[in-house]
mmCIF file of C-alpha atoms in Angstrom:
data_model
loop_
_atom_site.group_PDB
_atom_site.id
_atom_site.type_symbol
_atom_site.label_atom_id
_atom_site.label_comp_id
_atom_site.label_asym_id
_atom_site.label_seq_id
_atom_site.Cartn_x
_atom_site.Cartn_y
_atom_site.Cartn_z
ATOM 1 C CA MET C 93 -105.351 -14.762 -43.121
ATOM 2 C CA SER C 94 -107.601 -17.261 -41.252
ATOM 3 C CA GLY C 95 -110.780 -15.935 -39.564
ATOM 4 C CA ALA C 96 -107.974 -16.932 -35.976
ATOM 5 C CA LEU C 97 -105.552 -14.539 -36.484
ATOM 6 C CA ILE C 98 -107.893 -11.762 -38.295
ATOM 7 C CA THR C 99 -109.540 -12.109 -34.653
ATOM 8 C CA ALA C 100 -106.111 -12.199 -32.753
ATOM 9 C CA TYR C 101 -105.562 -8.789 -34.579
ATOM 10 C CA ARG C 102 -108.039 -7.060 -33.495
ATOM 11 C CA ALA C 103 -107.833 -8.458 -29.903
ATOM 12 C CA PHE C 104 -104.371 -6.531 -30.216
ATOM 13 C CA ASN C 105 -105.442 -3.522 -31.632
ATOM 14 C CA LYS C 106 -107.294 -3.420 -28.501
ATOM 15 C CA ILE C 107 -104.362 -3.721 -26.174
ATOM 16 C CA LEU C 108 -103.405 -1.103 -27.824
ATOM 17 C CA LYS C 109 -105.893 1.240 -27.320
ATOM 18 C CA HIS C 110 -105.902 0.768 -23.739
ATOM 19 C CA LEU C 111 -102.383 1.143 -23.373
ATOM 20 C CA PRO C 112 -102.423 4.621 -22.146
ATOM 21 C CA VAL C 113 -104.945 4.189 -19.647
ATOM 22 C CA GLU C 114 -104.230 0.915 -18.197
ATOM 23 C CA GLU C 115 -103.385 0.242 -14.515
ATOM 24 C CA SER C 116 -100.219 -1.695 -15.066
ATOM 25 C CA LEU C 117 -97.513 -3.755 -16.915
ATOM 26 C CA PRO C 118 -98.141 -6.586 -15.272
ATOM 27 C CA ASP C 119 -101.752 -5.949 -16.432
ATOM 28 C CA MET C 120 -101.081 -5.540 -20.082
ATOM 29 C CA LEU C 121 -98.561 -8.433 -20.010
ATOM 30 C CA LEU C 122 -101.564 -10.697 -18.466
ATOM 31 C CA HIS C 123 -103.894 -9.788 -21.227
ATOM 32 C CA ILE C 124 -100.604 -10.704 -23.967
ATOM 33 C CA ILE C 125 -100.538 -14.128 -22.307
ATOM 34 C CA GLU C 126 -104.079 -14.993 -22.287
ATOM 35 C CA LEU C 127 -104.776 -14.121 -25.748
ATOM 36 C CA THR C 128 -102.021 -15.830 -27.270
ATOM 37 C CA GLU C 129 -102.348 -18.951 -25.542
ATOM 38 C CA LYS C 130 -106.495 -18.613 -26.213
ATOM 39 C CA THR C 131 -105.244 -18.293 -29.430
ATOM 40 C CA PHE C 132 -102.884 -20.885 -29.736
ATOM 41 C CA ASN C 133 -105.475 -23.094 -27.634
ATOM 42 C CA HIS C 134 -103.232 -26.651 -27.117
ATOM 43 C CA ARG C 135 -100.154 -23.648 -25.980
ATOM 44 C CA GLN C 136 -99.077 -22.249 -22.522
ATOM 45 C CA THR C 137 -97.089 -18.677 -23.203
ATOM 46 C CA SER C 138 -94.450 -17.586 -20.525
ATOM 47 C CA ILE C 139 -92.738 -14.169 -20.907
ATOM 48 C CA LEU C 140 -88.875 -13.373 -19.021
ATOM 49 C CA LEU C 141 -87.886 -9.914 -17.940
ATOM 50 C CA PHE C 142 -84.495 -8.602 -18.582
ATOM 51 C CA ASP C 143 -83.307 -6.296 -15.717
ATOM 52 C CA LYS C 144 -80.527 -3.758 -16.781
ATOM 53 C CA ASN C 145 -78.831 -3.888 -13.077
ATOM 54 C CA THR C 146 -78.661 -7.462 -12.659
ATOM 55 C CA GLN C 147 -78.198 -9.020 -16.338
ATOM 56 C CA LYS C 148 -80.295 -11.363 -15.594
ATOM 57 C CA PHE C 149 -83.868 -12.888 -16.999
ATOM 58 C CA THR C 150 -86.890 -13.025 -14.295
ATOM 59 C CA PRO C 151 -90.003 -14.553 -15.002
ATOM 60 C CA PHE C 152 -93.246 -12.171 -14.926
ATOM 61 C CA THR C 153 -95.862 -12.871 -12.613
ATOM 62 C CA ASN C 154 -99.276 -12.433 -11.433
ATOM 63 C CA LYS C 155 -100.992 -12.600 -8.420
ATOM 64 C CA LYS C 156 -103.919 -13.952 -10.315
ATOM 65 C CA ARG C 157 -102.476 -16.837 -11.496
ATOM 66 C CA HIS C 158 -98.736 -17.013 -9.357
ATOM 67 C CA GLN C 159 -98.794 -20.987 -9.255
ATOM 68 C CA LEU C 160 -99.738 -21.683 -12.717
ATOM 69 C CA SER C 161 -96.838 -19.382 -13.761
ATOM 70 C CA ARG C 162 -94.595 -20.496 -11.435
ATOM 71 C CA GLU C 163 -94.398 -24.109 -12.461
ATOM 72 C CA ARG C 164 -94.434 -22.774 -16.035
ATOM 73 C CA PHE C 165 -91.041 -20.633 -16.074
ATOM 74 C CA MET C 166 -89.362 -23.358 -14.315
ATOM 75 C CA ILE C 167 -89.298 -25.451 -17.278
ATOM 76 C CA ASN C 168 -86.691 -22.794 -18.958
ATOM 77 C CA PRO C 169 -84.389 -22.262 -15.531
ATOM 78 C CA THR C 170 -82.125 -19.269 -15.907
ATOM 79 C CA LYS C 171 -79.213 -19.328 -18.627
ATOM 80 C CA ILE C 172 -80.756 -22.115 -20.408
ATOM 81 C CA HIS C 173 -80.850 -21.214 -24.208
ATOM 82 C CA PHE C 174 -81.627 -17.397 -22.996
ATOM 83 C CA GLU C 175 -78.180 -16.261 -25.116
ATOM 84 C CA SER C 176 -79.075 -18.369 -27.832
ATOM 85 C CA ILE C 177 -82.560 -16.367 -28.614
ATOM 86 C CA CYS C 178 -81.410 -13.210 -27.757
ATOM 87 C CA SER C 179 -78.189 -13.433 -30.429
ATOM 88 C CA LYS C 180 -80.796 -14.208 -32.641
ATOM 89 C CA ASN C 181 -83.052 -11.295 -34.701
ATOM 90 C CA LYS C 182 -86.703 -12.392 -33.922
ATOM 91 C CA ILE C 183 -85.401 -15.595 -35.345
ATOM 92 C CA ILE C 184 -87.613 -18.385 -32.961
ATOM 93 C CA ILE C 185 -85.232 -21.516 -31.584
ATOM 94 C CA SER C 186 -87.302 -24.781 -30.772
ATOM 95 C CA GLN C 187 -85.771 -26.763 -27.927
ATOM 96 C CA HIS C 188 -87.126 -30.041 -26.915
ATOM 97 C CA ILE C 189 -87.723 -30.554 -23.643
ATOM 98 C CA THR C 190 -87.436 -34.243 -23.632
ATOM 99 C CA THR C 191 -84.153 -34.659 -26.276
ATOM 100 C CA ASN C 192 -82.221 -31.805 -24.230
ATOM 101 C CA ASN C 193 -80.108 -32.441 -21.004
ATOM 102 C CA GLU C 194 -80.455 -29.491 -19.903
ATOM 103 C CA TYR C 195 -83.930 -29.815 -19.255
ATOM 104 C CA ARG C 196 -83.054 -33.096 -17.179
ATOM 105 C CA GLU C 197 -84.322 -31.913 -13.818
ATOM 106 C CA TYR C 198 -86.696 -30.283 -15.037
ATOM 107 C CA TYR C 199 -88.240 -33.413 -17.080
ATOM 108 C CA SER C 200 -91.488 -33.991 -13.503
ATOM 109 C CA LEU C 201 -92.462 -30.521 -14.478
ATOM 110 C CA LYS C 202 -92.765 -30.581 -17.404
ATOM 111 C CA SER C 203 -95.029 -34.156 -17.175
ATOM 112 C CA ILE C 204 -97.331 -32.228 -14.879
ATOM 113 C CA ASN C 205 -97.910 -30.015 -17.659
ATOM 114 C CA HIS C 206 -98.006 -31.982 -20.600
ATOM 115 C CA LEU C 207 -95.051 -29.764 -21.940
ATOM 116 C CA ASN C 208 -92.004 -31.517 -24.647
ATOM 117 C CA SER C 209 -90.776 -28.132 -26.376
ATOM 118 C CA CYS C 210 -91.111 -24.823 -26.071
ATOM 119 C CA TYR C 211 -90.114 -21.808 -28.700
ATOM 120 C CA GLY C 212 -88.879 -18.682 -27.038
ATOM 121 C CA LEU C 213 -88.937 -15.153 -29.233
ATOM 122 C CA PRO C 214 -86.620 -11.746 -27.746
ATOM 123 C CA ILE C 215 -89.122 -9.294 -26.937
ATOM 124 C CA LEU C 216 -86.634 -6.261 -28.379
ATOM 125 C CA SER C 217 -87.012 -2.633 -27.673
ATOM 126 C CA SER C 218 -87.249 0.605 -30.255
ATOM 127 C CA ARG C 219 -83.680 0.701 -30.371
ATOM 128 C CA ASN C 220 -82.754 -3.676 -30.656
ATOM 129 C CA LYS C 221 -81.926 -3.599 -27.339
ATOM 130 C CA VAL C 222 -83.605 -6.857 -25.765
ATOM 131 C CA LEU C 223 -85.912 -6.462 -22.998
ATOM 132 C CA GLY C 224 -87.080 -10.061 -22.494
ATOM 133 C CA ILE C 225 -88.468 -13.193 -23.649
ATOM 134 C CA ILE C 226 -91.877 -14.147 -24.786
ATOM 135 C CA TYR C 227 -92.478 -18.119 -25.145
ATOM 136 C CA SER C 228 -94.362 -20.755 -26.107
ATOM 137 C CA HIS C 229 -94.550 -23.937 -24.999
ATOM 138 C CA CYS C 230 -96.243 -26.994 -26.630
ATOM 139 C CA PRO C 231 -97.424 -30.329 -25.940
ATOM 140 C CA GLN C 232 -96.077 -32.188 -28.992
ATOM 141 C CA HIS C 233 -93.224 -31.935 -31.043
ATOM 142 C CA SER C 234 -94.816 -29.267 -33.557
ATOM 143 C CA LEU C 235 -93.070 -26.348 -35.830
ATOM 144 C CA MET C 236 -95.186 -22.947 -35.780
ATOM 145 C CA SER C 237 -97.162 -22.471 -38.716
ATOM 146 C CA ASP C 238 -96.607 -18.988 -40.871
ATOM 147 C CA GLU C 239 -100.403 -18.304 -39.260
ATOM 148 C CA GLU C 240 -99.128 -19.003 -35.513
ATOM 149 C CA TYR C 241 -95.674 -17.651 -36.236
ATOM 150 C CA GLU C 242 -96.928 -13.803 -37.135
ATOM 151 C CA LEU C 243 -99.289 -13.988 -34.190
ATOM 152 C CA PHE C 244 -95.953 -14.760 -32.159
ATOM 153 C CA GLU C 245 -94.327 -11.937 -33.648
ATOM 154 C CA MET C 246 -97.515 -9.868 -32.664
ATOM 155 C CA ALA C 247 -97.312 -11.053 -29.111
ATOM 156 C CA ALA C 248 -93.326 -9.580 -28.703
ATOM 157 C CA THR C 249 -93.523 -6.452 -30.508
ATOM 158 C CA VAL C 250 -97.133 -5.718 -28.361
ATOM 159 C CA CYS C 251 -94.695 -6.833 -25.264
ATOM 160 C CA SER C 252 -91.886 -3.954 -26.770
ATOM 161 C CA ILE C 253 -94.167 -1.264 -26.687
ATOM 162 C CA SER C 254 -95.521 -1.676 -22.893
ATOM 163 C CA ILE C 255 -92.507 -2.523 -21.602
ATOM 164 C CA GLU C 256 -91.100 0.523 -22.887
ATOM 165 C CA LYS C 257 -94.005 2.572 -21.953
ATOM 166 C CA ASN C 258 -93.494 0.986 -18.658
ATOM 167 C CA ILE C 259 -89.642 1.933 -18.389
ATOM 168 C CA LYS C 260 -90.210 5.848 -19.395
ATOM 169 C CA GLU C 261 -92.866 6.063 -16.863
ATOM 170 C CA GLN C 262 -90.328 4.978 -14.242
ATOM 171 C CA GLU C 263 -87.657 7.419 -15.261
ATOM 172 C CA LEU C 264 -90.157 10.197 -15.530
ATOM 173 C CA GLU C 265 -91.092 9.528 -11.482
ATOM 174 C CA TYR C 266 -87.702 8.750 -10.685
ATOM 175 C CA MET C 267 -86.514 12.588 -12.139
ATOM 176 C CA ALA C 268 -89.310 13.890 -10.207
ATOM 177 C CA SER C 269 -88.733 12.475 -7.128
ATOM 178 C CA TYR C 270 -84.786 12.563 -6.856
ATOM 179 C CA ASP C 271 -82.044 14.627 -6.340
ATOM 180 C CA PRO C 272 -79.792 14.112 -10.101
ATOM 181 C CA LEU C 273 -76.521 14.434 -7.684
ATOM 182 C CA THR C 274 -77.150 11.918 -4.933
ATOM 183 C CA ASN C 275 -79.974 10.534 -6.352
ATOM 184 C CA ILE C 276 -81.971 10.350 -2.848
ATOM 185 C CA TRP C 277 -85.347 11.648 -2.357
ATOM 186 C CA ASN C 278 -85.570 15.130 -3.573
ATOM 187 C CA ARG C 279 -87.856 17.705 -1.229
ATOM 188 C CA ARG C 280 -91.289 16.504 -3.687
ATOM 189 C CA ALA C 281 -90.425 13.415 -2.584
ATOM 190 C CA PHE C 282 -89.870 13.761 0.829
ATOM 191 C CA TYR C 283 -92.834 15.581 0.969
ATOM 192 C CA ARG C 284 -94.689 12.739 -0.191
ATOM 193 C CA GLN C 285 -93.686 10.576 2.196
ATOM 194 C CA ILE C 286 -93.782 12.595 5.249
ATOM 195 C CA LYS C 287 -97.430 13.033 4.596
ATOM 196 C CA MET C 288 -97.903 9.109 3.975
ATOM 197 C CA ALA C 289 -96.088 9.035 8.007
ATOM 198 C CA ILE C 290 -97.948 11.407 9.250
ATOM 199 C CA ASN C 291 -101.391 9.590 8.365
ATOM 200 C CA ASN C 292 -100.172 6.392 9.759
ATOM 201 C CA ILE C 293 -99.389 7.422 13.155
ATOM 202 C CA GLN C 294 -102.530 9.722 13.820
ATOM 203 C CA HIS C 295 -104.032 7.069 15.643
ATOM 204 C CA LYS C 296 -101.057 5.662 17.519
ATOM 205 C CA ASN C 297 -99.253 6.978 20.376
ATOM 206 C CA GLU C 298 -96.319 7.421 18.380
ATOM 207 C CA TYR C 299 -93.869 10.656 17.322
ATOM 208 C CA ILE C 300 -92.671 12.221 14.767
ATOM 209 C CA ILE C 301 -88.992 13.455 14.787
ATOM 210 C CA VAL C 302 -88.072 15.372 11.478
ATOM 211 C CA PHE C 303 -83.830 16.367 11.359
ATOM 212 C CA TYR C 304 -82.010 18.992 9.759
ATOM 213 C CA ILE C 305 -78.571 18.413 8.910
ATOM 214 C CA ASP C 306 -76.108 21.592 6.957
ATOM 215 C CA ILE C 307 -72.696 20.699 6.765
ATOM 216 C CA ASN C 308 -70.947 23.161 8.145
ATOM 217 C CA LYS C 309 -68.565 25.911 5.688
ATOM 218 C CA PHE C 310 -69.829 24.238 3.051
ATOM 219 C CA LYS C 311 -69.424 27.388 1.107
ATOM 220 C CA MET C 312 -66.152 28.020 2.281
ATOM 221 C CA ILE C 313 -65.304 24.357 1.027
ATOM 222 C CA ASN C 314 -66.502 25.333 -2.581
ATOM 223 C CA ASP C 315 -64.587 27.973 -2.677
ATOM 224 C CA GLN C 316 -61.850 26.378 -1.336
ATOM 225 C CA TYR C 317 -61.483 23.638 -3.198
ATOM 226 C CA GLY C 318 -63.666 23.650 -6.089
ATOM 227 C CA HIS C 319 -67.342 22.449 -6.767
ATOM 228 C CA ARG C 320 -66.123 19.479 -8.547
ATOM 229 C CA PHE C 321 -65.478 18.479 -4.830
ATOM 230 C CA GLY C 322 -68.024 19.888 -3.313
ATOM 231 C CA ASP C 323 -70.313 17.233 -5.169
ATOM 232 C CA ARG C 324 -68.176 14.745 -3.922
ATOM 233 C CA VAL C 325 -68.758 16.098 -0.584
ATOM 234 C CA LEU C 326 -72.750 15.802 -0.883
ATOM 235 C CA LYS C 327 -72.562 12.791 -2.506
ATOM 236 C CA LYS C 328 -70.495 11.256 0.354
ATOM 237 C CA TYR C 329 -73.022 12.596 2.932
ATOM 238 C CA ALA C 330 -75.961 11.314 1.020
ATOM 239 C CA SER C 331 -74.261 7.284 1.158
ATOM 240 C CA LYS C 332 -74.594 7.987 4.633
ATOM 241 C CA LEU C 333 -77.427 8.885 5.607
ATOM 242 C CA GLN C 334 -78.768 6.560 3.306
ATOM 243 C CA CYS C 335 -78.057 3.754 5.649
ATOM 244 C CA PHE C 336 -80.772 4.968 7.795
ATOM 245 C CA ASN C 337 -83.382 5.110 4.944
ATOM 246 C CA ASN C 338 -86.362 1.689 5.948
ATOM 247 C CA GLU C 339 -89.626 1.164 5.823
ATOM 248 C CA ASN C 340 -90.052 4.177 9.162
ATOM 249 C CA THR C 341 -87.579 6.411 7.974
ATOM 250 C CA GLY C 342 -86.692 8.700 5.000
ATOM 251 C CA VAL C 343 -83.671 10.838 3.910
ATOM 252 C CA ALA C 344 -84.048 13.868 0.810
ATOM 253 C CA ARG C 345 -81.545 16.487 -0.057
ATOM 254 C CA LEU C 346 -83.909 19.482 -0.246
ATOM 255 C CA GLY C 347 -80.971 21.720 -1.962
ATOM 256 C CA GLY C 348 -77.704 23.169 -1.850
ATOM 257 C CA ASP C 349 -76.269 21.399 1.573
ATOM 258 C CA GLU C 350 -78.958 20.795 3.181
ATOM 259 C CA PHE C 351 -80.193 17.920 3.885
ATOM 260 C CA VAL C 352 -83.605 16.182 5.957
ATOM 261 C CA ILE C 353 -84.891 13.196 7.547
ATOM 262 C CA TYR C 354 -87.828 11.892 8.556
ATOM 263 C CA SER C 355 -88.359 9.285 11.572
ATOM 264 C CA GLU C 356 -91.346 7.246 12.891
ATOM 265 C CA VAL C 357 -90.262 6.602 16.675
ATOM 266 C CA LYS C 358 -92.548 5.195 19.743
ATOM 267 C CA THR C 359 -90.831 7.365 22.492
ATOM 268 C CA LEU C 360 -88.117 10.158 22.488
ATOM 269 C CA ILE C 361 -85.389 7.764 23.891
ATOM 270 C CA GLU C 362 -85.972 5.973 21.071
ATOM 271 C CA ALA C 363 -85.507 9.510 18.943
ATOM 272 C CA ASN C 364 -82.961 10.852 21.255
ATOM 273 C CA ILE C 365 -80.932 7.615 20.253
ATOM 274 C CA LYS C 366 -81.634 8.005 15.932
ATOM 275 C CA LYS C 367 -80.099 11.414 16.741
ATOM 276 C CA LYS C 368 -77.209 10.624 18.202
ATOM 277 C CA SER C 369 -76.444 7.392 15.513
ATOM 278 C CA ILE C 370 -76.941 9.996 12.651
ATOM 279 C CA LEU C 371 -74.574 12.241 14.704
ATOM 280 C CA SER C 372 -71.985 9.708 14.923
ATOM 281 C CA GLU C 373 -72.516 7.959 11.534
ATOM 282 C CA LEU C 374 -71.528 12.040 10.297
ATOM 283 C CA ASN C 375 -69.294 12.829 11.984
ATOM 284 C CA LYS C 376 -65.841 14.290 10.964
ATOM 285 C CA ILE C 377 -66.534 12.373 7.463
ATOM 286 C CA GLU C 378 -62.669 12.381 5.428
ATOM 287 C CA ILE C 379 -62.635 13.056 1.942
ATOM 288 C CA ASP C 380 -58.786 13.698 0.749
ATOM 289 C CA GLU C 381 -57.414 13.987 3.542
ATOM 290 C CA ILE C 382 -59.891 17.238 4.653
ATOM 291 C CA ILE C 383 -62.281 17.098 7.926
ATOM 292 C CA ILE C 384 -65.618 17.956 6.833
ATOM 293 C CA THR C 385 -68.100 18.096 9.552
ATOM 294 C CA ALA C 386 -72.219 18.791 9.919
ATOM 295 C CA SER C 387 -74.836 20.372 12.467
ATOM 296 C CA ILE C 388 -77.967 18.569 13.100
ATOM 297 C CA GLY C 389 -80.842 20.268 14.713
ATOM 298 C CA SER C 390 -84.402 17.811 15.056
ATOM 299 C CA HIS C 391 -87.791 18.802 16.311
ATOM 300 C CA CYS C 392 -90.109 15.748 16.965
ATOM 301 C CA ILE C 393 -93.640 16.060 17.315
ATOM 302 C CA HIS C 394 -96.517 13.433 19.267
ATOM 303 C CA ALA C 395 -99.031 11.633 16.791
ATOM 304 C CA SER C 396 -101.417 13.807 19.387
ATOM 305 C CA ASN C 397 -100.369 16.738 18.510
ATOM 306 C CA ILE C 398 -99.499 16.379 14.547
ATOM 307 C CA LYS C 399 -102.906 18.141 13.039
ATOM 308 C CA GLU C 400 -102.036 21.192 14.863
ATOM 309 C CA THR C 401 -98.853 21.700 12.600
ATOM 310 C CA ASN C 402 -98.028 21.063 9.199
ATOM 311 C CA ILE C 403 -94.488 20.142 7.223
ATOM 312 C CA ASP C 404 -93.247 23.024 6.463
ATOM 313 C CA SER C 405 -93.083 24.036 10.053
ATOM 314 C CA MET C 406 -91.556 20.547 11.317
ATOM 315 C CA ILE C 407 -88.549 21.632 9.098
ATOM 316 C CA ASN C 408 -88.566 25.065 9.958
ATOM 317 C CA HIS C 409 -88.697 23.919 13.619
ATOM 318 C CA ALA C 410 -85.353 21.417 12.900
ATOM 319 C CA ASP C 411 -83.822 23.969 10.942
ATOM 320 C CA MET C 412 -83.734 26.246 13.981
ATOM 321 C CA SER C 413 -82.103 23.805 16.266
ATOM 322 C CA MET C 414 -79.724 22.973 13.416
ATOM 323 C CA TYR C 415 -78.929 26.704 13.843
ATOM 324 C CA LYS C 416 -79.195 26.688 17.618
ATOM 325 C CA GLU C 417 -76.609 23.420 17.331
ATOM 326 C CA LYS C 418 -74.305 24.765 15.190
ATOM 327 C CA HIS C 419 -74.140 27.985 17.009
ATOM 328 C CA LEU C 420 -73.270 26.232 20.514
ATOM 329 C CA SER C 421 -70.533 24.524 19.024
ATOM 330 C CA ARG C 422 -68.734 27.229 17.021
ATOM 331 C CA SER C 423 -69.330 29.031 21.290
ATOM 332 C CA CYS C 424 -67.673 25.670 22.520
ATOM 333 C CA ALA C 425 -64.595 25.919 19.778
ATOM 334 C CA LEU C 426 -64.099 29.896 21.311
#
């Protein structure tokens, strides 16, 4: 085994030791790129990550090296050879850029970077699912040596471990922050986000308004039409409320049929407009010809008074307002 390969093994082992405490996946992937380029010397490395939602490969970029990475990734446009690379189980596919017509429009970039061929290796999960591709771009038509191939496999393996760790962390964070039925924030996430909103407006002449939404006669709906229908109602309301999500507004399900919204607004008029728009969106939702309604209460507080209250108090005030609205609507109905 050559000295270069031994050094590479040690370097990859060092990366793996740092994996539990590394700040982010981009940091890990950047380390891998830098290590393979340092070892290969005359080659450049790029990584493309597979997004299972869009079923597309997207280039990994890092702010520290954005321009350089962008030029490299453009040499391998979307849909070129990804399928052939990923259909092979850990077999490197060699593609000569200068002799392949699919690369013709990228010849100028090829010339800028002095690259003539590239090698791709799929990054596979522990369950043999494609997570991405690692590419090595070469300045000449030369095959990889056995040692270079072994290093490339190591790089793909470390990429796989890093990506899978990141996926698991995201899954755990999602489960901790989102309601499993409606896929909107849960109580924990709502409290975290509204704290940030409170900090954001403390030195501004603005308001935070909290809306409390309760589905009318939900227990009766569950008893009469069954819990599956009740779940459909909750999902429908959640999807309606999600349209209000933006950088100044957040939506959550507190539990049962109770939803809560916070919004940063500049004036009380804007707060009232927001309330009317929510009411309009939720008024008389129909599922299987059954009309369902909801009641909404609100509590608005100016930034100058924000330190004198707390989140639980804001929610409780909005809850009491909602019950007043519900009582009034019942009285009017009589």
